[in-house]
Short mmCIF file of C-alpha atoms and ligand atoms in Angstrom, two decimals:
data_model
loop_
_atom_site.label_atom_id
_atom_site.label_comp_id
_atom_site.label_asym_id
_atom_site.label_seq_id
_atom_site.Cartn_x
_atom_site.Cartn_y
_atom_site.Cartn_z
CA MET H 97 75.85 86.65 128.81
CA VAL H 98 77.28 89.73 127.00
CA ILE H 99 74.30 92.39 126.54
CA ILE H 100 74.84 95.33 123.98
CA SER H 101 72.19 97.44 125.23
CA GLY H 102 70.41 100.90 123.72
CA GLY H 103 71.94 100.55 120.49
CA THR H 104 69.98 100.76 117.00
CA LEU H 105 69.65 97.68 115.43
CA LEU H 106 69.94 97.25 111.56
CA ASP H 107 69.25 93.38 111.19
CA GLY H 108 70.63 92.91 108.00
CA THR H 109 67.40 91.74 106.16
CA GLY H 110 66.83 95.82 105.00
CA ALA H 111 63.89 96.36 107.85
CA PRO H 112 63.64 99.43 109.53
CA ARG H 113 66.04 100.18 112.66
CA ILE H 114 64.55 99.61 116.04
CA VAL H 115 66.06 100.44 119.34
CA ALA H 116 66.68 97.18 121.09
CA ASP H 117 69.39 95.24 123.41
CA VAL H 118 70.98 92.43 122.25
CA ALA H 119 72.20 89.49 124.17
CA LEU H 120 74.71 86.65 123.21
CA SER H 121 75.50 83.58 124.90
CA GLY H 122 78.34 81.52 123.68
CA ASP H 123 78.47 81.93 120.21
CA THR H 124 74.80 82.74 119.56
CA ILE H 125 72.48 85.51 119.51
CA VAL H 126 69.80 84.86 122.35
CA ALA H 127 67.75 87.48 123.07
CA ILE H 128 66.72 91.03 121.32
CA GLY H 129 64.55 93.40 123.20
CA ASP H 130 64.32 95.36 126.27
CA LEU H 131 66.85 93.20 128.58
CA ARG H 132 67.22 96.00 131.35
CA ASP H 133 66.96 93.14 133.75
CA ALA H 134 69.29 90.56 132.44
CA ALA H 135 72.27 89.67 133.96
CA GLY H 136 75.80 89.91 132.26
CA THR H 137 78.53 91.91 131.13
CA ARG H 138 76.92 95.13 129.50
CA ILE H 139 78.52 97.29 126.46
CA ASP H 140 77.02 100.67 126.19
CA ALA H 141 75.64 101.30 122.65
CA ARG H 142 73.27 104.33 123.01
CA GLY H 143 73.82 106.32 119.70
CA ARG H 144 75.39 103.41 118.09
CA PHE H 145 74.35 101.43 115.20
CA VAL H 146 74.51 97.48 116.00
CA THR H 147 74.35 95.31 112.81
CA PRO H 148 75.54 91.86 111.74
CA GLY H 149 79.10 91.27 111.13
CA PHE H 150 80.05 92.19 107.36
CA ILE H 151 80.22 89.34 105.16
CA ASP H 152 82.98 90.01 102.22
CA LEU H 153 82.13 87.61 99.31
CA HIS H 154 85.12 88.41 97.43
CA THR H 155 88.48 88.43 98.73
CA HIS H 156 92.09 86.47 98.41
CA SER H 157 92.72 85.75 101.76
CA ASP H 158 93.44 82.33 101.25
CA ALA H 159 96.99 83.99 100.13
CA THR H 160 97.55 85.82 103.57
CA VAL H 161 95.50 84.11 106.31
CA LEU H 162 98.11 82.07 107.57
CA GLY H 163 100.57 84.89 107.62
CA PHE H 164 97.97 87.47 109.44
CA PRO H 165 95.78 85.35 111.38
CA SER H 166 94.77 88.52 113.51
CA MET H 167 92.92 89.46 109.98
CA SER H 168 93.19 93.07 111.12
CA SER H 169 92.49 94.65 107.87
CA SER H 170 89.04 92.80 107.94
CA VAL H 171 87.89 92.89 111.65
CA ARG H 172 88.79 96.37 112.23
CA GLN H 173 86.21 97.41 109.02
CA GLY H 174 83.68 94.95 110.89
CA VAL H 175 84.05 92.08 108.35
CA THR H 176 83.53 88.67 110.16
CA THR H 177 83.49 86.65 107.32
CA GLU H 178 85.44 86.24 104.18
CA VAL H 179 84.96 84.28 101.11
CA SER H 180 88.54 83.55 99.81
CA GLY H 181 89.65 81.83 96.75
CA ASN H 182 88.09 84.04 93.97
CA CYS H 183 89.17 85.05 90.57
CA GLY H 184 89.93 81.48 89.66
CA MET H 185 92.72 81.01 92.32
CA GLN H 186 92.83 79.21 95.47
CA VAL H 187 95.95 78.88 97.46
CA GLY H 188 94.41 75.94 99.47
CA LEU H 189 94.85 73.96 96.21
CA ALA H 190 98.25 75.09 94.98
CA LEU H 191 101.35 73.01 95.28
CA GLY H 192 104.96 74.28 95.62
CA THR H 193 105.81 73.23 92.13
CA PRO H 194 106.56 75.84 89.55
CA GLU H 195 102.97 76.04 87.73
CA PHE H 196 101.82 77.66 90.79
CA GLU H 197 103.98 80.62 90.89
CA LEU H 198 101.06 83.03 91.01
CA GLU H 199 99.76 81.40 93.95
CA GLN H 200 103.41 81.32 95.75
CA ARG H 201 104.14 84.76 94.79
CA LEU H 202 100.95 86.23 96.25
CA TYR H 203 101.38 83.74 99.26
CA HIS H 204 102.17 85.31 102.61
CA GLY H 205 102.99 83.00 105.84
CA PRO H 206 104.63 80.43 107.44
CA ARG H 207 105.38 76.49 106.23
CA PRO H 208 104.43 77.27 102.38
CA PHE H 209 102.43 74.65 100.16
CA CYS H 210 102.78 71.88 102.55
CA TRP H 211 99.22 70.91 101.83
CA THR H 212 97.85 69.15 98.87
CA SER H 213 94.38 69.56 99.46
CA LEU H 214 91.70 72.18 100.79
CA SER H 215 90.92 70.09 103.86
CA GLU H 216 94.50 69.95 104.58
CA PHE H 217 95.08 73.85 104.10
CA ALA H 218 91.65 74.15 106.16
CA ALA H 219 93.33 72.22 108.85
CA GLN H 220 96.37 74.40 108.87
CA VAL H 221 94.18 77.58 109.00
CA GLU H 222 92.36 75.90 111.97
CA GLU H 223 95.28 75.04 113.71
CA GLN H 224 96.72 78.43 113.61
CA GLY H 225 93.70 80.16 114.79
CA ILE H 226 91.82 83.14 113.18
CA ALA H 227 90.13 86.34 114.12
CA GLY H 228 87.30 86.14 111.55
CA ASN H 229 85.23 83.39 109.83
CA LEU H 230 86.84 82.21 106.26
CA ALA H 231 84.78 80.40 103.61
CA PHE H 232 86.55 78.85 100.62
CA LEU H 233 85.60 78.54 96.81
CA ALA H 234 87.62 76.09 94.76
CA GLY H 235 89.63 78.29 92.04
CA HIS H 236 89.30 77.23 88.59
CA GLY H 237 92.51 78.19 87.30
CA THR H 238 94.37 76.40 90.35
CA LEU H 239 92.40 73.40 89.97
CA ARG H 240 93.20 73.21 86.10
CA LYS H 241 96.88 73.62 86.74
CA ARG H 242 96.76 70.48 89.08
CA VAL H 243 95.44 68.45 86.10
CA MET H 244 96.83 70.17 83.10
CA GLY H 245 99.67 72.21 84.28
CA TRP H 246 100.16 75.42 81.78
CA GLN H 247 98.89 73.40 79.13
CA ARG H 248 96.46 75.17 76.50
CA GLY H 249 93.70 74.22 74.60
CA ALA H 250 90.73 72.10 75.65
CA PRO H 251 91.14 69.21 78.30
CA THR H 252 90.66 65.65 76.98
CA PRO H 253 87.86 63.99 78.49
CA GLU H 254 90.18 62.22 81.07
CA ASP H 255 91.74 65.54 82.13
CA LEU H 256 88.07 67.12 82.46
CA ALA H 257 86.90 63.88 84.45
CA ARG H 258 89.82 64.48 86.83
CA MET H 259 88.85 68.28 87.23
CA ARG H 260 85.64 67.26 88.23
CA ALA H 261 86.65 64.42 90.44
CA PHE H 262 89.03 67.13 92.06
CA LEU H 263 86.28 69.84 92.32
CA ARG H 264 83.75 67.05 93.85
CA GLN H 265 86.19 66.35 96.53
CA THR H 266 86.94 70.13 97.38
CA LEU H 267 83.31 70.58 97.58
CA GLU H 268 82.87 67.79 99.92
CA ASP H 269 85.91 69.40 101.96
CA GLY H 270 83.70 72.33 102.38
CA ALA H 271 84.13 74.77 99.71
CA PHE H 272 81.02 76.78 98.92
CA GLY H 273 81.69 76.74 95.30
CA LEU H 274 83.71 77.35 92.00
CA SER H 275 85.25 80.76 90.95
CA THR H 276 86.62 81.49 87.56
CA GLY H 277 89.06 84.09 86.30
CA LEU H 278 88.62 83.86 82.73
CA GLU H 279 90.48 87.19 81.75
CA TYR H 280 94.03 85.52 82.75
CA PRO H 281 95.58 82.29 81.84
CA PRO H 282 95.03 79.52 82.53
CA GLY H 283 91.26 80.73 83.02
CA SER H 284 91.63 82.05 79.71
CA TYR H 285 92.17 79.01 77.92
CA ALA H 286 88.84 77.51 78.97
CA THR H 287 85.73 77.67 77.11
CA HIS H 288 82.48 77.12 77.81
CA ALA H 289 82.80 73.40 77.15
CA GLU H 290 85.15 72.87 80.15
CA ILE H 291 83.47 75.56 82.60
CA ALA H 292 79.76 74.35 82.00
CA PRO H 293 80.51 70.91 83.33
CA LEU H 294 82.24 71.99 86.42
CA VAL H 295 79.79 74.35 87.20
CA ALA H 296 77.18 71.79 86.87
CA GLU H 297 79.17 69.90 89.69
CA VAL H 298 78.72 72.96 91.78
CA ALA H 299 74.58 73.51 91.09
CA THR H 300 74.55 69.60 92.46
CA VAL H 301 75.33 70.61 95.71
CA GLY H 302 73.60 74.10 95.45
CA GLY H 303 76.78 76.02 95.55
CA VAL H 304 77.56 79.21 94.09
CA TYR H 305 79.77 80.12 90.91
CA THR H 306 81.64 83.41 91.12
CA THR H 307 83.19 84.83 87.73
CA HIS H 308 85.82 87.23 87.41
CA LEU H 309 84.45 87.93 83.51
CA ARG H 310 86.59 86.97 80.46
CA ASN H 311 86.42 90.83 79.88
CA GLU H 312 85.63 93.82 81.77
CA GLY H 313 86.31 96.49 78.99
CA ASP H 314 85.39 96.38 75.18
CA HIS H 315 84.02 92.90 75.43
CA LEU H 316 82.05 93.24 78.60
CA ALA H 317 78.76 92.47 77.25
CA GLU H 318 79.68 89.26 75.75
CA ALA H 319 81.63 88.17 78.75
CA VAL H 320 78.44 88.48 80.76
CA GLU H 321 76.50 86.72 78.22
CA GLU H 322 78.82 83.78 78.41
CA ALA H 323 78.60 83.67 82.42
CA LEU H 324 74.85 83.96 81.94
CA ARG H 325 74.65 81.25 79.68
CA VAL H 326 76.45 78.91 82.19
CA ALA H 327 74.12 79.77 84.83
CA ARG H 328 70.85 79.26 82.70
CA GLU H 329 72.33 75.48 81.43
CA THR H 330 73.42 74.29 84.70
CA GLY H 331 70.78 76.00 87.22
CA ALA H 332 73.83 77.29 89.34
CA ARG H 333 73.82 80.63 91.48
CA LEU H 334 75.76 83.02 89.58
CA GLN H 335 77.70 85.73 91.45
CA ILE H 336 79.24 88.33 88.85
CA SER H 337 82.63 89.39 90.89
CA HIS H 338 83.65 93.11 90.84
CA LEU H 339 81.23 94.42 88.19
CA LYS H 340 82.88 97.29 86.05
CA ALA H 341 83.48 98.66 82.69
CA GLU H 342 86.99 99.61 82.32
CA GLY H 343 88.33 102.25 80.14
CA ARG H 344 86.47 105.83 79.27
CA ARG H 345 85.48 104.36 76.10
CA ASN H 346 83.35 101.48 77.68
CA TRP H 347 81.90 103.75 80.39
CA GLY H 348 78.02 103.22 80.46
CA LYS H 349 78.40 99.50 79.76
CA ALA H 350 78.28 98.28 83.35
CA CYS H 351 74.93 99.99 83.86
CA GLU H 352 73.56 98.10 80.49
CA MET H 353 74.87 94.92 82.28
CA LEU H 354 72.60 95.77 85.58
CA ALA H 355 69.43 95.97 82.99
CA ARG H 356 70.70 92.54 81.65
CA ILE H 357 71.19 90.95 85.17
CA ASP H 358 67.77 92.41 86.20
CA ALA H 359 66.02 91.04 83.10
CA GLU H 360 67.46 87.24 83.86
CA ARG H 361 66.49 87.61 87.45
CA ALA H 362 63.10 88.26 85.98
CA ALA H 363 63.06 85.13 84.07
CA GLY H 364 63.94 82.97 86.82
CA ILE H 365 67.94 82.85 86.65
CA ASP H 366 69.64 83.39 90.18
CA VAL H 367 72.23 85.93 89.37
CA ALA H 368 73.86 88.83 91.21
CA CYS H 369 76.77 90.98 91.41
CA ASP H 370 79.36 92.57 93.50
CA VAL H 371 81.15 95.75 93.72
CA TYR H 372 84.03 97.63 95.37
CA PRO H 373 83.71 101.23 96.06
CA TYR H 374 87.00 102.24 94.13
CA THR H 375 87.52 103.74 90.52
CA ALA H 376 91.05 102.32 90.54
CA PHE H 377 92.19 98.69 90.48
CA MET H 378 95.95 97.06 90.83
CA THR H 379 97.00 94.48 88.56
CA GLY H 380 100.36 93.49 87.17
CA LEU H 381 101.75 96.13 84.65
CA TRP H 382 101.94 93.55 81.85
CA VAL H 383 98.55 92.64 82.48
CA VAL H 384 97.19 96.05 81.25
CA ALA H 385 100.08 97.02 78.90
CA LEU H 386 101.25 94.21 77.03
CA PRO H 387 99.35 92.31 74.40
CA ALA H 388 97.82 89.00 75.35
CA TRP H 389 99.94 86.90 73.44
CA ALA H 390 102.97 88.38 75.28
CA GLN H 391 101.67 87.33 78.61
CA GLU H 392 101.02 83.70 77.75
CA MET H 393 103.69 82.40 80.04
CA PRO H 394 104.35 82.40 83.99
CA ALA H 395 104.71 86.21 84.96
CA GLU H 396 108.10 85.72 85.99
CA GLU H 397 109.37 84.60 82.45
CA ILE H 398 108.27 88.08 81.16
CA SER H 399 111.01 90.06 82.44
CA GLU H 400 113.65 87.52 81.12
CA ARG H 401 111.62 87.20 77.30
CA LEU H 402 111.59 91.03 77.41
CA LYS H 403 115.58 90.75 77.23
CA GLU H 404 115.45 89.22 73.81
CA PRO H 405 115.51 91.90 71.42
CA GLY H 406 113.62 90.02 68.67
CA PHE H 407 110.55 89.33 71.22
CA ARG H 408 110.81 93.04 72.62
CA ASP H 409 110.38 94.41 69.27
CA ARG H 410 107.53 92.50 68.35
CA VAL H 411 105.94 93.39 71.71
CA ALA H 412 106.80 97.31 71.27
CA SER H 413 105.31 97.47 67.79
CA ASP H 414 101.92 95.66 69.12
CA MET H 415 101.69 98.42 72.08
CA ALA H 416 102.17 101.15 69.71
CA GLU H 417 98.82 100.00 68.51
CA MET H 418 96.98 99.63 71.69
CA GLU H 419 94.84 102.54 72.92
CA ILE H 420 96.22 103.05 76.67
CA ASP H 421 95.75 106.13 78.68
CA TRP H 422 99.07 106.63 79.91
CA GLU H 423 98.38 109.52 82.43
CA GLN H 424 95.46 107.19 84.25
CA LEU H 425 98.01 104.37 84.65
CA GLN H 426 100.26 104.76 87.90
CA ILE H 427 103.06 102.44 89.56
CA ALA H 428 102.12 100.95 92.87
CA ILE H 429 104.72 98.60 93.17
CA ALA H 430 107.92 98.75 91.63
CA PRO H 431 110.44 96.50 93.63
CA GLN H 432 113.61 97.71 91.64
CA ASP H 433 113.06 101.43 92.35
CA ARG H 434 110.50 102.17 95.24
CA SER H 435 110.60 105.91 94.22
CA LEU H 436 108.80 105.22 90.95
CA GLN H 437 105.77 104.24 93.24
CA GLY H 438 102.79 106.57 92.99
CA ARG H 439 103.78 107.94 89.70
CA SER H 440 101.99 107.69 86.26
CA VAL H 441 103.90 106.03 83.50
CA ALA H 442 103.53 109.11 81.29
CA GLU H 443 105.08 110.92 83.69
CA ILE H 444 108.13 108.78 84.19
CA ALA H 445 108.37 108.71 80.15
CA ARG H 446 108.74 112.00 79.99
CA GLU H 447 111.32 112.26 82.34
CA ARG H 448 113.17 109.78 80.74
CA GLY H 449 112.63 111.17 77.30
CA ILE H 450 111.33 107.84 75.69
CA ALA H 451 107.77 106.87 74.46
CA PRO H 452 105.49 105.50 77.34
CA HIS H 453 105.52 101.69 76.19
CA GLU H 454 109.13 101.92 75.76
CA ALA H 455 109.23 103.00 79.47
CA VAL H 456 106.61 100.30 80.57
CA LEU H 457 109.03 97.62 78.68
CA ASP H 458 112.09 98.99 80.51
CA LEU H 459 110.27 98.64 83.84
CA LEU H 460 109.11 95.16 83.11
CA THR H 461 112.51 94.21 82.33
CA GLU H 462 113.76 95.20 85.65
CA GLY H 463 111.11 93.47 87.76
CA LEU H 464 107.33 92.51 88.29
CA VAL H 465 105.90 95.91 88.40
CA VAL H 466 102.13 96.25 89.88
CA ALA H 467 100.18 99.29 88.58
CA ILE H 468 97.14 101.28 89.77
CA VAL H 469 94.84 101.69 86.79
CA PHE H 470 92.17 104.79 87.15
CA ALA H 471 89.82 103.20 84.81
CA ILE H 472 86.28 103.04 85.88
CA SER H 473 83.70 105.91 86.09
CA GLU H 474 82.62 106.82 89.53
CA GLU H 475 79.18 107.80 88.20
CA GLU H 476 79.05 104.35 87.13
CA MET H 477 80.29 102.74 89.88
CA ARG H 478 77.74 104.32 92.30
CA THR H 479 75.15 103.13 89.83
CA VAL H 480 76.19 99.74 90.30
CA LEU H 481 76.61 100.07 94.06
CA ARG H 482 72.66 101.29 94.07
CA ALA H 483 71.39 98.31 92.10
CA PRO H 484 69.60 96.15 94.89
CA PHE H 485 71.29 92.90 93.95
CA THR H 486 74.78 94.26 94.19
CA SER H 487 76.69 93.23 97.53
CA VAL H 488 79.62 95.12 98.70
CA ALA H 489 82.83 93.28 98.48
CA SER H 490 86.43 94.27 98.74
CA ASP H 491 88.54 91.99 96.46
CA GLY H 492 91.33 92.32 98.80
CA THR H 493 93.41 90.32 101.05
CA THR H 494 93.55 90.41 104.74
CA ARG H 495 96.29 92.01 106.40
CA VAL H 496 98.21 93.94 109.18
CA ALA H 497 98.96 97.32 108.84
CA SER H 498 102.17 97.67 110.32
CA GLU H 499 103.73 94.95 108.32
CA ALA H 500 102.15 96.00 105.25
CA ALA H 501 102.77 99.61 104.86
CA ASP H 502 106.12 99.64 103.32
CA GLU H 503 107.09 96.06 102.02
CA ASP H 504 104.12 96.39 99.52
CA ARG H 505 101.67 98.98 98.42
CA VAL H 506 98.26 97.10 98.47
CA HIS H 507 95.18 98.28 97.25
CA PRO H 508 93.15 100.51 100.00
CA ARG H 509 90.42 98.38 99.56
CA CYS H 510 91.89 95.65 102.00
CA PHE H 511 91.48 98.25 104.49
CA GLY H 512 88.83 100.85 103.44
CA THR H 513 85.90 99.23 101.55
CA PHE H 514 83.08 98.53 104.05
CA PRO H 515 83.50 101.96 106.18
CA ARG H 516 84.20 103.75 102.77
CA VAL H 517 80.54 102.79 101.63
CA LEU H 518 78.83 103.71 104.82
CA GLY H 519 80.86 106.88 105.46
CA ARG H 520 81.11 108.27 101.65
CA TYR H 521 78.31 106.84 100.35
CA VAL H 522 75.65 106.19 102.72
CA ARG H 523 76.20 109.25 105.45
CA GLU H 524 77.82 111.93 103.25
CA GLU H 525 75.96 111.06 99.90
CA GLY H 526 72.92 109.28 100.86
CA LEU H 527 73.25 106.85 97.85
CA LEU H 528 71.45 104.20 99.86
CA SER H 529 69.93 103.97 102.99
CA TRP H 530 71.52 102.83 106.32
CA GLU H 531 69.14 99.73 106.38
CA GLU H 532 69.82 99.00 102.56
CA ALA H 533 73.60 99.31 102.64
CA ILE H 534 73.79 97.13 105.65
CA HIS H 535 71.87 94.56 104.01
CA ARG H 536 74.15 94.67 100.97
CA MET H 537 77.07 93.69 103.49
CA THR H 538 75.31 91.32 105.57
CA GLY H 539 71.90 89.57 104.64
CA LEU H 540 72.44 89.61 100.92
CA PRO H 541 75.89 88.14 100.73
CA ALA H 542 74.97 85.33 103.54
CA SER H 543 71.98 84.39 100.79
CA ARG H 544 74.52 84.46 98.04
CA LEU H 545 76.67 82.01 99.83
CA GLY H 546 73.90 79.89 101.39
CA LEU H 547 74.73 80.94 104.97
CA ARG H 548 71.63 80.73 106.94
CA GLN H 549 73.14 81.50 110.79
CA ARG H 550 74.87 84.45 109.91
CA GLY H 551 74.45 88.00 108.21
CA VAL H 552 71.21 88.55 110.34
CA ILE H 553 70.58 89.76 113.78
CA ARG H 554 67.90 87.20 115.42
CA PRO H 555 67.74 84.95 118.37
CA GLY H 556 69.46 81.88 117.25
CA ALA H 557 71.78 83.53 114.80
CA ARG H 558 75.40 83.23 115.23
CA ALA H 559 76.79 86.42 117.15
CA ASP H 560 78.93 87.88 114.81
CA LEU H 561 78.38 91.62 115.28
CA VAL H 562 79.46 95.09 114.83
CA VAL H 563 78.73 97.99 116.97
CA PHE H 564 79.66 101.48 114.85
CA ASP H 565 78.94 105.11 115.14
CA PRO H 566 77.26 106.27 112.15
CA ALA H 567 78.28 109.85 112.59
CA THR H 568 82.06 108.99 112.18
CA VAL H 569 82.69 105.87 110.26
CA LEU H 570 84.90 106.30 107.74
CA ASP H 571 87.77 104.74 105.79
CA THR H 572 91.26 106.45 105.89
CA ALA H 573 93.08 104.52 103.74
CA THR H 574 94.18 106.08 100.28
CA PHE H 575 96.21 104.86 97.32
CA VAL H 576 99.20 106.68 98.78
CA THR H 577 99.05 105.32 102.32
CA PRO H 578 96.61 102.39 101.90
CA ALA H 579 97.49 100.43 104.89
CA CYS H 580 95.34 102.39 107.41
CA TYR H 581 92.56 101.37 109.50
CA PRO H 582 89.17 103.06 109.23
CA GLN H 583 87.59 105.11 112.09
CA GLY H 584 84.20 104.70 113.90
CA ILE H 585 84.28 100.82 114.42
CA GLU H 586 83.94 100.56 117.98
CA HIS H 587 83.09 96.86 118.68
CA VAL H 588 83.35 93.65 116.80
CA PHE H 589 82.19 90.29 117.94
CA VAL H 590 82.98 87.01 116.05
CA ASN H 591 81.09 83.66 117.26
CA GLY H 592 80.13 85.80 120.30
CA VAL H 593 83.85 86.70 121.10
CA ALA H 594 84.91 90.49 121.06
CA VAL H 595 87.89 90.69 118.38
CA VAL H 596 87.72 94.56 118.35
CA ARG H 597 86.60 96.29 121.84
CA ASP H 598 86.56 100.08 121.76
CA GLY H 599 88.18 100.22 118.67
CA GLU H 600 91.21 98.25 119.86
CA GLU H 601 91.95 94.54 118.42
CA THR H 602 91.81 92.23 121.69
CA GLY H 603 93.85 89.34 120.21
CA ALA H 604 91.19 86.77 120.42
CA ARG H 605 90.85 84.24 117.35
CA PRO H 606 87.74 82.95 117.64
CA GLY H 607 86.98 82.81 113.89
CA ARG H 608 86.19 79.36 112.16
CA VAL H 609 86.73 77.83 108.80
CA LEU H 610 83.22 77.83 107.49
CA ARG H 611 82.34 74.42 105.60
CA ARG H 612 79.40 74.07 103.26
CA GLY H 613 76.57 71.87 104.52
CA GLN H 614 77.75 72.51 108.22
CA ALA H 615 75.31 74.25 110.21
CA GLU H 616 77.67 77.34 109.90
CU1 CU O 884 89.53 88.93 92.86
ZN1 ZN O 885 89.18 89.59 89.90
#
């Protein structure tokens, strides 16, 4: 037995903190209270907060977990469960063939794409052993490519039947629901007539539907209505991913969407959202800078097509019409020239003496450049974070700092999301109470997922726990040096086993693949 003694418990429900000991045996919390006479290994938690392990509802760690099974960037934040397969993409459903170029590009790990189903992928993850728990969603875009490849337009009735059957199988394999990424192809090819019957499959098993909306800027409101319509018609639990309004001219719209969500909740629709505590996002430079029609191909082909003068000229003339804030667009990853990283497109264009859109076309002709876009209002992000139905979620991928530092610039949210909320927005700003903030990282996401044994401290629950110092907890990852672990996270238990002890990783891999419908 392990006894965490003298700590201040925030149990994940939002209830007021209490000072109490917690005893763990095997993978379970067995007792809470005054346990001074109990026998066992003691961890002194006086002056520390003891909370359930954090549950990150929105990650892409399906792409990296086989390469980084220590899940260091996650567990060192206190994250003990991650939901992978978001934004319509699930590496566990992808194959080694060309239409899965995106999944292959993001994948990091051994023996790539030797699986054909989620159950085979999950078995490989289990065989490898992982530090934290991992849950899966079926990704609509990946699923669609399995049936239709890169085909545009509506599926035939036979295609749709095959997608439904594939989804049903994936849900039986333990996926917790379906994700869509409607902003990018092939998700952008799908209309309501395709999405609704798939989400209906999710509803029949009580799963969750998470969506990266069709638009997060000028058409945010329509995109939210589209998602709400699916939820209303199918009865599925709806999770709007990384709610935000991109672009200065759209600031204020995310707050309006909070009111819409509130109204739908009052009308009995099970809808909620999540947010990451950053005002910039990273995405392909082509995604933010090229007209939509010029992106309708696998990303790798874009560089080649831009070498054709006719194509480039047509793209350039459309780009000249687009309103893009080039100062707010920074280069995150430029494989062809690392010295460009961290600089704005405006600055690069000035230096080269050309128009910003011409600079973008030059950069993209040379390689698949990734951008940081400062597009979100800090004030609005805070308002989204305060809404009672908002979970904290990273939209990151699990990593190891030493290996991520140079090869790829990652978004700091991979390393800092949860301690950033606790240190900056709770301790320093008092935006949320500690109890409320912990609830948004534990009990709330557990309920969105349908997990009953996690996200709460009570006897009988799984022993996923974090012990942290509320006086020092803070992120240290920045856009310039993103691969930095946070401070103040002292002990982290996954299924009763310490994966972080006194701030250091233990090397243990007690994590599990979580499967819907099993006693997780
Ligand atoms: Cu995502
Ligand atoms: Zn997304």
